[in-house]
Structures are given as structure tokens and as C-alpha cells.
XYZ file of C-alpha atoms in Angstrom:
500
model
C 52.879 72.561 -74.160
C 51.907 70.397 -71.766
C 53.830 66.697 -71.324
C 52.413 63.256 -70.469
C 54.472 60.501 -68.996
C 52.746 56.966 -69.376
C 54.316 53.806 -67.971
C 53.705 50.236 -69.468
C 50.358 48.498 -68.424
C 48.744 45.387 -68.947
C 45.982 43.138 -67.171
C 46.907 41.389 -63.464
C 47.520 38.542 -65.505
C 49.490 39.566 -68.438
C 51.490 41.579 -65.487
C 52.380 38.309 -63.887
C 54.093 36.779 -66.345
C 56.291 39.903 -67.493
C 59.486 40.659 -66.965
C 60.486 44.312 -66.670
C 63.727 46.002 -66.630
C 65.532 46.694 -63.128
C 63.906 49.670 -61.221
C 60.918 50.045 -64.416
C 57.173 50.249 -62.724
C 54.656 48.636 -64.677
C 50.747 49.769 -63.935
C 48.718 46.599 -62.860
C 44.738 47.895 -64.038
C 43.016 44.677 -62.735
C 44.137 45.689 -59.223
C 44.704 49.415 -59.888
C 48.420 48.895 -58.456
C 52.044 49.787 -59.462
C 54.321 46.806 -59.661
C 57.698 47.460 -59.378
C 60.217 45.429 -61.205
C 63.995 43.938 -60.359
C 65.431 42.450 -64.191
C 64.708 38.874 -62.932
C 61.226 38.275 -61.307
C 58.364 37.643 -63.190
C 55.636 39.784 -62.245
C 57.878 42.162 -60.385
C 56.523 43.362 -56.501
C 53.332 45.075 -55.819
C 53.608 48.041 -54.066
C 50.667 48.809 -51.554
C 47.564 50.946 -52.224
C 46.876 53.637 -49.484
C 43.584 51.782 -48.739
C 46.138 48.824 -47.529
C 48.596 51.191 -44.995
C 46.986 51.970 -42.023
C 46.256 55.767 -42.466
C 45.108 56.178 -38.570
C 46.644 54.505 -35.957
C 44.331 55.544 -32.766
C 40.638 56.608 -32.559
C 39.672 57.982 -29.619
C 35.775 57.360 -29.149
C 34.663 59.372 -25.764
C 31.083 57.279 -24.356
C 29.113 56.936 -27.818
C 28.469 53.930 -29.882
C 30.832 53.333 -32.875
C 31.158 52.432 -36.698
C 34.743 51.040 -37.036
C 36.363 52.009 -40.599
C 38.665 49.823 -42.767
C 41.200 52.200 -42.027
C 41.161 51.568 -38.222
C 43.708 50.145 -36.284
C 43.185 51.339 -32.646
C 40.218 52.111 -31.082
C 40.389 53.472 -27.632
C 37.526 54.201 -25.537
C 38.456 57.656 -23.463
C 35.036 57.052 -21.362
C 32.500 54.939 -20.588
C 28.925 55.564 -18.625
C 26.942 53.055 -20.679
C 27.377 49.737 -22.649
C 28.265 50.655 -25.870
C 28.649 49.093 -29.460
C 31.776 48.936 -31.817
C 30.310 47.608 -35.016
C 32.824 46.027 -37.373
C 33.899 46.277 -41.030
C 33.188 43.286 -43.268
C 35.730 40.949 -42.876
C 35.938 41.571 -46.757
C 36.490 45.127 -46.419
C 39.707 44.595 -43.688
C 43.154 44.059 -44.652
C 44.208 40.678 -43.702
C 47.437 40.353 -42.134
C 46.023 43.733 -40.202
C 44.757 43.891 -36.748
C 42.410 45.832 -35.011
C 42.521 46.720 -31.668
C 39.707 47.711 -29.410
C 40.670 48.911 -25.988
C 39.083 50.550 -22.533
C 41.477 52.933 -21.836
C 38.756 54.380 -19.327
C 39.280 51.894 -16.937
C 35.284 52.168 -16.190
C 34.390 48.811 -18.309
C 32.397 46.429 -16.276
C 30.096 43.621 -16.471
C 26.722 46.121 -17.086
C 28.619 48.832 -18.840
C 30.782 46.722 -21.654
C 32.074 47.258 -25.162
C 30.080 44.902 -27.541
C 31.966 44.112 -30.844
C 29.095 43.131 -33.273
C 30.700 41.460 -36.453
C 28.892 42.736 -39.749
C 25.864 40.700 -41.767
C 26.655 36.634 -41.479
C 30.716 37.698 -40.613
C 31.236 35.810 -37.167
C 34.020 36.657 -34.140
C 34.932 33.269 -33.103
C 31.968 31.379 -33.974
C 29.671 33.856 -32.767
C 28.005 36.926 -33.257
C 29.674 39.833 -30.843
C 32.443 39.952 -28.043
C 32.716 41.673 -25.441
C 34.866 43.633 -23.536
C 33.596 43.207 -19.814
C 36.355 44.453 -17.169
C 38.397 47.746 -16.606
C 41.450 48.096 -19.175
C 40.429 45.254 -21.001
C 41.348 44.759 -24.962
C 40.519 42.552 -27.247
C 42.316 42.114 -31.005
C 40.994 40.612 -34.171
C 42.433 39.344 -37.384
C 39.987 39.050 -40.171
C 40.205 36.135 -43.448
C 39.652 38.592 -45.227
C 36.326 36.210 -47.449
C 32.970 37.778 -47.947
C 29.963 37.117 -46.454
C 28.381 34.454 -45.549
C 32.461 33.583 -45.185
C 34.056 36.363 -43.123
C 35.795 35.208 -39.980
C 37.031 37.762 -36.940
C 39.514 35.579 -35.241
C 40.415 36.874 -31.385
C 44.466 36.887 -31.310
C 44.648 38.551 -28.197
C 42.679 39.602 -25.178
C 42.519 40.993 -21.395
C 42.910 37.862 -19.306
C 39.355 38.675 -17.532
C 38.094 38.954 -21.127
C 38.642 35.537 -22.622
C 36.150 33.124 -23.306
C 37.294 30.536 -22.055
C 40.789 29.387 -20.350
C 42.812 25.882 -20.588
C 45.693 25.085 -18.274
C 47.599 21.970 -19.723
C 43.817 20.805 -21.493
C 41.946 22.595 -24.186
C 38.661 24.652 -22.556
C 35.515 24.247 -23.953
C 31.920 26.280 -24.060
C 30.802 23.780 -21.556
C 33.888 23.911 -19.067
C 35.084 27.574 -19.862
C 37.982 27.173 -17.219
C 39.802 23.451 -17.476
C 43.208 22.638 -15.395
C 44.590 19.502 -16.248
C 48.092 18.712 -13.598
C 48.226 16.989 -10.084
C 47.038 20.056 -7.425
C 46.265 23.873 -7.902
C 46.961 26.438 -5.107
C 44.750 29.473 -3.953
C 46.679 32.079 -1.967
C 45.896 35.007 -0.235
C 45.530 36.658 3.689
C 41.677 36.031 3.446
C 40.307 33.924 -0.213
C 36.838 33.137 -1.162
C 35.642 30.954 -3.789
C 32.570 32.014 -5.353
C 30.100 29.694 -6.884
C 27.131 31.952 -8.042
C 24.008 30.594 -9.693
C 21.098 33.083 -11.020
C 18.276 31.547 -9.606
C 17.263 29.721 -6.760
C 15.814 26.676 -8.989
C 19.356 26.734 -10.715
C 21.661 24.931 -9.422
C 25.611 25.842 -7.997
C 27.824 22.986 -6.575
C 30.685 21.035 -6.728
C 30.910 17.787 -8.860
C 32.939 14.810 -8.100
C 34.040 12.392 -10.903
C 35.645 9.448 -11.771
C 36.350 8.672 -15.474
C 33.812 12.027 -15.984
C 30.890 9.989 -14.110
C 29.331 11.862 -11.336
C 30.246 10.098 -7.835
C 29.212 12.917 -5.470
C 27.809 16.318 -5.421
C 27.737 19.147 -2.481
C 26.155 22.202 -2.814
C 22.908 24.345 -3.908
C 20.773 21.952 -5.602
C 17.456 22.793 -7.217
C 16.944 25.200 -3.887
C 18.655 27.195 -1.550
C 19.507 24.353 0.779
C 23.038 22.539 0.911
C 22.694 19.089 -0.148
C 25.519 16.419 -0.090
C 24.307 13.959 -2.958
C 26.071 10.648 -3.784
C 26.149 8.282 -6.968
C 27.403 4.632 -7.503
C 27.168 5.144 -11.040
C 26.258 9.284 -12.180
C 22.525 8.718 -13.236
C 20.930 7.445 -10.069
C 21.672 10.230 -7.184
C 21.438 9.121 -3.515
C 20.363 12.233 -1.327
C 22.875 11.941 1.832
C 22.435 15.256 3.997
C 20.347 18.250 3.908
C 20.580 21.348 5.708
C 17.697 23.751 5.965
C 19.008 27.588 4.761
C 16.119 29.096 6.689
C 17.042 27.005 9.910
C 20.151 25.766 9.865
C 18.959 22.061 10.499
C 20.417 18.997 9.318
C 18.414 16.295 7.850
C 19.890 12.453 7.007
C 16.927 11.284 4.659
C 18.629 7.986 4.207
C 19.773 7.537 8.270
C 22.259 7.854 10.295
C 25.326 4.956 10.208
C 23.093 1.524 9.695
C 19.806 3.905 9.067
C 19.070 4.772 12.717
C 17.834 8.140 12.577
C 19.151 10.637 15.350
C 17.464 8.799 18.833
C 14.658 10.385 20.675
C 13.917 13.494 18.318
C 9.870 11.447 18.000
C 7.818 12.649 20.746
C 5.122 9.945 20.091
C 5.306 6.953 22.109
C 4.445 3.664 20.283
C 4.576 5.454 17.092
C 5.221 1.849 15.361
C 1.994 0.698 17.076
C 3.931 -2.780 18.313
C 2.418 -2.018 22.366
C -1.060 -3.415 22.661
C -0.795 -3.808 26.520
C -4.620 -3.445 26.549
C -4.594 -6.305 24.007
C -7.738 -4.996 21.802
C -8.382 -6.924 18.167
C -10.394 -6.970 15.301
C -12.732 -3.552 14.793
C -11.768 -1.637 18.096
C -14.504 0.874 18.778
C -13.407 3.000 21.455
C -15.749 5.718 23.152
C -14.556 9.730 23.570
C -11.254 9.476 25.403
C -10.845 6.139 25.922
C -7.570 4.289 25.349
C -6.872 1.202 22.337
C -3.362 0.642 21.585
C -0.970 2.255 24.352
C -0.583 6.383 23.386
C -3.711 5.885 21.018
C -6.888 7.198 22.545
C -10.458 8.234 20.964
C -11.231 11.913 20.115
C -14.659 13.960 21.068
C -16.722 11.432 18.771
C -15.233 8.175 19.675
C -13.353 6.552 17.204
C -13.159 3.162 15.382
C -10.419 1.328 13.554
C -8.598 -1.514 12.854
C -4.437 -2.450 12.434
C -2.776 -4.578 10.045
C 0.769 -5.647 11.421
C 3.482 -6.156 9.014
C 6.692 -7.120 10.257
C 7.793 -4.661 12.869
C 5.095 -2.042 12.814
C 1.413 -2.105 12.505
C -1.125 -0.100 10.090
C -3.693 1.955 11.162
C -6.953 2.545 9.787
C -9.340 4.874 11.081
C -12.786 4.271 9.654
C -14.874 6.455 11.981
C -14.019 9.296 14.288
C -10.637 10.356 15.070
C -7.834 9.133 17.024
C -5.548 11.281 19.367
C -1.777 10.707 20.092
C -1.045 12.831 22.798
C 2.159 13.771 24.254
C 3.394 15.100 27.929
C 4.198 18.672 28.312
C 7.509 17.263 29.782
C 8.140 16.276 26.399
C 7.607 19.696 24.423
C 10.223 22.354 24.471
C 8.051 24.705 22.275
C 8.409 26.453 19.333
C 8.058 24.774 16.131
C 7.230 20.980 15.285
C 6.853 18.991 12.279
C 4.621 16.296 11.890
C 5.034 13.098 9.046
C 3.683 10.043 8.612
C 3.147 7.474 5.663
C -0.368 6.993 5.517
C -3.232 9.162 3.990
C -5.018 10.271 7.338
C -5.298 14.507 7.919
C -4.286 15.383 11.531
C -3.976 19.036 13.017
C -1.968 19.601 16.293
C -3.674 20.923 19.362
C -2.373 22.221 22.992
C -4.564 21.203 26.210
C -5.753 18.397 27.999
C -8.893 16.397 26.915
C -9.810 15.335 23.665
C -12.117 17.504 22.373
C -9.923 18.833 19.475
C -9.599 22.896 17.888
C -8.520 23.552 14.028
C -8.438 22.264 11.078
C -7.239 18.927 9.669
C -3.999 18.742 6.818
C -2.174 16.177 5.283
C 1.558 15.948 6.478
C 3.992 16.720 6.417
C 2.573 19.322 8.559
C 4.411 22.037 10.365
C 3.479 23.872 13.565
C 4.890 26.821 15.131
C 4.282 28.851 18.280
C 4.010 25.962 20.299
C 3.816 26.498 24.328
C 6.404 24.616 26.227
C 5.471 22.219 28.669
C 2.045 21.892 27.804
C 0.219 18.994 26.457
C 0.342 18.410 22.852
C -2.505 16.522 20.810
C -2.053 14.477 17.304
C -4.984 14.379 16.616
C -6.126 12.168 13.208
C -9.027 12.264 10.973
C -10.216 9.048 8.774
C -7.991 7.372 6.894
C -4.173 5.108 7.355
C -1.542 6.252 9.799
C 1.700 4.911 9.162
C 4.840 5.478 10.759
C 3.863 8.914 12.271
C 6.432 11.487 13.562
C 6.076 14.150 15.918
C 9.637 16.742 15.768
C 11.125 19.873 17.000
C 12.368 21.988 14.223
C 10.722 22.396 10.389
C 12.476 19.254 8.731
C 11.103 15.951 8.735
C 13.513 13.325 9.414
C 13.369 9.948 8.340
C 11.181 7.449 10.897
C 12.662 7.048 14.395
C 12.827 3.496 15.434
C 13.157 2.623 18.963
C 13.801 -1.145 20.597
C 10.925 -2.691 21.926
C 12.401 -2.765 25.471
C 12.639 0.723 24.929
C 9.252 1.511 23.564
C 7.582 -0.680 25.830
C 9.021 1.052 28.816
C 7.943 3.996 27.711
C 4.722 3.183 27.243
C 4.451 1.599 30.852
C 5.212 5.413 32.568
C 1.661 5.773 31.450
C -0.002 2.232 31.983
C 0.862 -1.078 33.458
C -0.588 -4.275 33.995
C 1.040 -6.979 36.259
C 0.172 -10.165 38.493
C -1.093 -9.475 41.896
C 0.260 -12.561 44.076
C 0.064 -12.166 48.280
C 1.458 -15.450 50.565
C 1.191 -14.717 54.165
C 0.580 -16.299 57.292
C -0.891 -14.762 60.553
C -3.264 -15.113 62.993
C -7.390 -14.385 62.198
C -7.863 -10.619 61.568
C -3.978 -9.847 60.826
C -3.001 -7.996 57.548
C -0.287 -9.633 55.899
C 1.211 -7.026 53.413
C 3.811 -6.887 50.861
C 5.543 -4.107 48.977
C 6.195 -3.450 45.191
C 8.137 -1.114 42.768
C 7.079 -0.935 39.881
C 9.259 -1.979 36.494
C 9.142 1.693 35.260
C 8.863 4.702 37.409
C 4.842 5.916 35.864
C 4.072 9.513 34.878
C 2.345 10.354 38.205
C 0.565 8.226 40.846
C -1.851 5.920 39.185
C -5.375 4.619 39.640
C -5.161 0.605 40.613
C -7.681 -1.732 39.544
C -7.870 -5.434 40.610
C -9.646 -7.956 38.447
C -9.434 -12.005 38.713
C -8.479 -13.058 42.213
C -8.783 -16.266 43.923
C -8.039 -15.996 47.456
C -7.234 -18.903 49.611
C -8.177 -18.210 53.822
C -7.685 -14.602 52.883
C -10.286 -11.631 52.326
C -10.102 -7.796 51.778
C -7.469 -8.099 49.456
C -6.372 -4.599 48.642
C -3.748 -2.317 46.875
C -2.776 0.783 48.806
C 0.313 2.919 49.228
C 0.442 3.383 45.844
C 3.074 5.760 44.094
C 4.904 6.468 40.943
C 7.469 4.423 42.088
C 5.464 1.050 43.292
C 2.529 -0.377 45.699
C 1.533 -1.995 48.240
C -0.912 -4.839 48.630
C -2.652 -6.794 51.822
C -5.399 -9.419 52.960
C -7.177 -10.147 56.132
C -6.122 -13.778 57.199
C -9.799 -15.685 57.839
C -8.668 -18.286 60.478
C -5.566 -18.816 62.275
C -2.599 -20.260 59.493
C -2.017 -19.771 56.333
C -3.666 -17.713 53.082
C -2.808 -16.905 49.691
C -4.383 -14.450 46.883
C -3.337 -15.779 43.284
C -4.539 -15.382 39.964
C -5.213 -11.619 40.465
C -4.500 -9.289 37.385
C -3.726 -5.645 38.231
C -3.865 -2.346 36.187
C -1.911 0.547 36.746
C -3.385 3.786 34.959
C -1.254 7.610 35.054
C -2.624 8.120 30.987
C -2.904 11.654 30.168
C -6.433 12.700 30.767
């Protein structure tokens, strides 16, 4: 016959409040668990179900996706080819207390072939969805709260140190500062050391912020493009762009100036560029025929040209109402290569080679860029209809900000190419001798140039004359009429060596 042994049993709750004799095990059927009792403690001690001991203490998983169990503790990945997938237990399902360790004990985890933990249904892993284990060896362990869904909680207590979400070094990180160091001075060390900044996308941005009190103050770095800007702030909303340099070129641009706004001197090939030179001293409507000359370095093009100029403060207007105008420049002036052109107003130019002024191409708005140029050859700016302000002609492919030049120095420029000055002769000789008297000019002039005479009044003296001229100066003379002396005064004299 066969025999039974039954211990005592009662509800969880009923169980709790008993008593049982020293060493006696009492059978808890709420829980479906064995209590075991000590004389003295109500309630006794629960002994553990197997579901509660952890039954396997490694899992090998060899390059395959996989379905963690309740049960696991360990789960080491022996290989890895692909990104692959641990999916997780409900929180509900996992011991608490326990932990669960998932490992790459490959050592071929990287950033395209990871281990994704995906928590189960609503359960989250530290706020979010999945981790990931993205570098060789790396771990990460979980503790669950052991609530159901929508409740369950993974919580990370441990990881590799390339693993971790985020990292604080005397301050709390964040998801918007992932690394944060909080201490007087931090030290990089090494034979050679690089510090990356990486952005995905040349529109992004990757750079280095300066602060104070966590306002902006200045920024250097990749902007918006794949040029290096140095940016500056007197208060972290309004930027002030400081330098630029050019990642296809390697050029520098100041858009706000050099030291009190002077832009690097001399890089404008234009003469009179601010239009302040009027040595020809035209007005109003100035309607000039093909080729000829207005205000100094401003000449018609094929069809003639008209316009008129507004001067405000140091620099005058343009307007072009019919025709085109032409700036040209010496071919001692162009290096080759590529040029940019700028300006402020709304006229289209295009950039010929050649002298003349019948123009070739097609006109663009600026900033325009040329390339291919031949060096010392003459170079045209040539202008349709419309304003010109503030033009720029530049070697390179950056436009700079608006050269500005004294007027001594302008002016002086401007005479290399055309002069006007007084023509005075005192002399005294007998009838039929040549007095004569010699010249240099105030600026040595582009090549030897064409004198004209207008407005004379001479005074016992005839043939008046200017001869022996040169880049450098002239010469001019009279015929005495009778015996004594003779004067020419009043006599204007132009000096021409424009580009033709």
C-alpha cells in the first residue's frame, strides 16, 4: 500500500501570519512555494522556486539573432559578421534582483555590425527603446523592476566604457552634451593625437563653441559648409562673421575688414573704383561715344554709353541708362588665372581680354567669377544697364569686402593714364629765339602720351609748343616776336596714355 505525506497549507496570506514549529515547511498555494519555518517568525522564509535560480549561467549565440529566456544570465556572442538582435524578456517575466549580461566575446562588434538589445512591447532600457553594443568586447548589463507593461523598466548597471550613452566627469551628462567635464584643465597625451570633430553632412555643422555663462561668444569651425569660419557674438543670438577660408582654395576672406575695416591694400585692380576722380570734369547726363572716356578708368563700350552719378559721401553711384560702360585694366596689372568680380549695384557685367571696346560674352550679375585668365593682357569690365556700386575686380574666387584707397592714392593712379596741368612759359631772348623749359610730370604715366594745348594767351611770344614728351615729363617752347621779353599764360594742357 502505497503512502502519502502531506504538509500543512494555507493561502499566501493565512501563511503570513502563522507560526510553525522549528524546521516544519508549510506549502504557500497562492505562490506555489514552500515556506520554511524557525518557532518564532511569522510567516516563516520562502524558499526559491527553480524559475527564480538561474538554471544557465552562459549562452553562447554564434552570428544569429536571439530570443533571450527568463532563465538567462549570460549571453555571449562567439561571432559576429552582421548586426544582430538580442530581444528581451518582459521586464515582468525577469527576476528582479537578477542581472543579465550581454557580451561580444568575438571581439568583431563595431559601429555597422552591433548587438541591438530591443526591450519587449512598451518595456523601455533607459528611457528608450534598444541599446546597443557598438565596439569590440563590449558588454552591457541590465536590471529589470520587475512591473508589467506599459511599466517595465531595463535599467543599464554596467557597460563597456565605449558603450555608454553618455559620460560625466565631476557634472551629470545629458542627451544633449553626451560627454560633460566639469574641473579647471583636461590633458590629451600621446606621440601623435588628433581630435576629431565629424559632422554627417556638409550643410551640418562641426565646430567649437565658446561660452560665457552658456551664451555663445565665439565659434570656429565647419559652419553650414565645408569652409572654416571664425564667428563671434557680443551676446549668443546675433553672430558676427570674422574670417573665412575657402576649402577649395585655401583663401582667406575678412568680410568685416581688416584692423579699423581696411580690407587687405591693392588686391582691386580697378582704378577709381569709388568713382571720386572726375579729372575730365563731365556732369549731369554724360553721353559718351564708343570708346571715349567720362570719369577717369570709365570709358564707353561698342554702342556708346550714357549715364549719370549720384555722389554720396565718399563714393559716387553709377547709373547706366543706355549702352555699356567699360572699366578696363593694364595687363601689368593681371597675373592670370582666376578673378572675382563684386559690386553693390544691380548692373550685369562679363569680363573680356583684348584691347578696344567692342566686348565678347555674355552679361551676369556678380558676384561673378572668371577663370583662365591670360596674364599680362588687358582685362575689360565691361557693364550692361543698370547701378554700379562699389565694384571689385580680384585674384582668387572669394570676394572680399570693398577696397578703399586714399584719394592721393587713387588720384595718382589715375594720372599714369591721364593728366591735365597749367602750361606757363616766361622767357626772354632776342626775335626768332626759342625759349624752352622742361617738366616732369607729378606721376610717371603708363607710356608716352598724346599732348593737347587748349586756352593760351601769349604775350610777344608765338609757336608755343610741347615737345620732348615722355612718361616721365615734357618740354615746352615759344618763338620770342621782337627783341625782350614774352610770356604764354593761361594755357591748359592734357596729357593722354588711356588704354586704347
Amino acid at each position: 500500500m502505497s503512502v502519502q505525506l502531506k504538509h500543512r497549507r494555507d493561502t499566501a496570506a493565512n501563511v503570513a501570519t502563522f507560526t510553525g514549529a522549528q524546521g516544519e515547511l508549510i506549502v504557500d498555494l497562492t505562490n506555489n512555494r514552500v515556506t520554511v519555518h524557525d518557532g518564532f517568525t511569522p510567516g516563516g522564509w520562502a524558499a526559491a522556486k527553480m524559475s527564480e535560480v538561474a538554471t544557465v549561467t552562459r549562452t553562447p549565440v554564434s552570428d544569429a539573432n536571439y530570443t533571450a529566456l527568463a532563465t538567462d544570465r549570460t549571453i555571449a556572442y562567439t561571432a559576429i559578421t552582421a548586426a544582430r538582435t538580442v530581444s528581451l524578456p518582459a521586464v515582468s517575466a525577469f527576476p528582479t534582483g537578477a542581472s543579465l549580461c550581454v557580451l561580444d566575446e568575438s571581439g568583431a562588434a563595431t559601429a555597422s555590425k552591433t548587438i541591438t538589445l530591443n526591450a519587449n512591447g512598451y518595456d523601455l532600457i533607459n528611457g528608450g527603446a534598444a541599446a546597443a553594443i557598438s565596439s569590440a568586447y563590449g558588454y552591457i548589463v541590465l536590471q529589470g523592476n520587475g512591473a508589467a507593461s506599459p511599466n517595465g523598466r531595463w535599467t543599464i548597471v554596467d557597460q563597456a566604457a565605449s558603450n555608454l550613452a553618455n559620460v560625466g566627469v565631476g557634472v551629470a551628462a545629458d542627451s544633449n552634451n553626451v560627454v560633460s567635464a566639469y574641473g579647471s584643465s583636461a590633458l590629451f597625451n600621446g606621440a601623435s593625437f588628433n581630435v576629431v570633430v565629424n559632422k554627417s553632412a556638409a550643410a551640418n555643422t562641426a565646430s567649437f563653441l565658446f561660452q560665457n555663462g552658456f551664451s555663445g561668444r565665439a565659434q570656429v569651425g565647419l559652419a553650414g559648409d565645408d569652409n572654416l569660419h571664425f564667428k563671434v557674438s557680443s551676446n549668443g543670438s546675433t553672430w558676427t562673421e570674422a574670417l573665412v577660408i575657402n576649402a577649395a582654395s585655401g583663401q582667406a576672406s575678412f568680410p568685416q575688414g581688416v584692423a579699423a575695416g581696411d580690407a587687405a591694400a591693392f588686391r582691386n585692380r580697378l582704378r577709381n573704383a569709388a568713382f571720386a576722380i572726375n579729372q575730365r570734369n563731365v556732369s549731369g547726363t554724360v553721353t559718351l561715344a564708343a570708346g571715349a572716356y567720362g570719369h577717369d578708368g570709365v570709358r564707353a563700350g561698342a554702342s556708346g554709353a550714357t549715364y549719370t552719378f549720384a555722389t554720396s559721401g565718399i563714393e559716387a553711384t553709377l547709373t547706366v541708362t543706355a549702352g555699356s560702360v567699360i572699366l578696363p585694366v593694364e595687363g601689368a596689372m593681371i597675373e592670370g588665372g582666376a578673378y572675382m568680380l563684386s559690386q553693390a549695384g544691380t548692373a550685369p557685367a562679363r569680363v573680356w581680354q583684348g584691347s578696344g571696346y567692342s566686348g565678347t560674352g555674355g552679361y551676369a550679375a556678380a558676384p561673378l567669377a572668371v577663370s583662365g585668365l591670360s596674364a599680362a593682357t588687358q582685362t575689360n569690365i565691361e557693364f550692361s544697364t543698370g547701378t554700379i556700386l562699389r565694384p571689385q575686380f580680384e585674384p582668387g574666387s572669394v570676394a572680399t569686402r570693398f577696397e578703399r584707397r586714399p584719394y592721393s592714392v587713387e588720384l595718382a593712379l589715375c594720372q599714369r593714364y591721364y593728366q591735365i596741368l597749367k602750361g606757363e612759359l616766361w622767357g626772354y631772348g632776342s626775335a626768332g629765339s626759342s625759349p624752352a623749359a622742361y617738366f616732369n610730370f607729378p606721376v610717371t604715366m603708363r607710356a608716352a602720351p598724346t599732348a593737347t594745348i587748349a586756352g593760351s594767351s601769349a604775350s610777344n611770344m608765338t609757336a608755343y609748343a610741347v615737345d620732348t614728351v615722355s612718361q616721365s615729363g615734357y618740354r615746352v617752347s615759344a618763338a620770342i616776336s621782337v627783341t625782350g621779353a614774352g610770356s604764354v599764360t593761361g594755357s591748359s594742357i592734357t596729357f593722354s596714355a588711356e588704354l586704347s
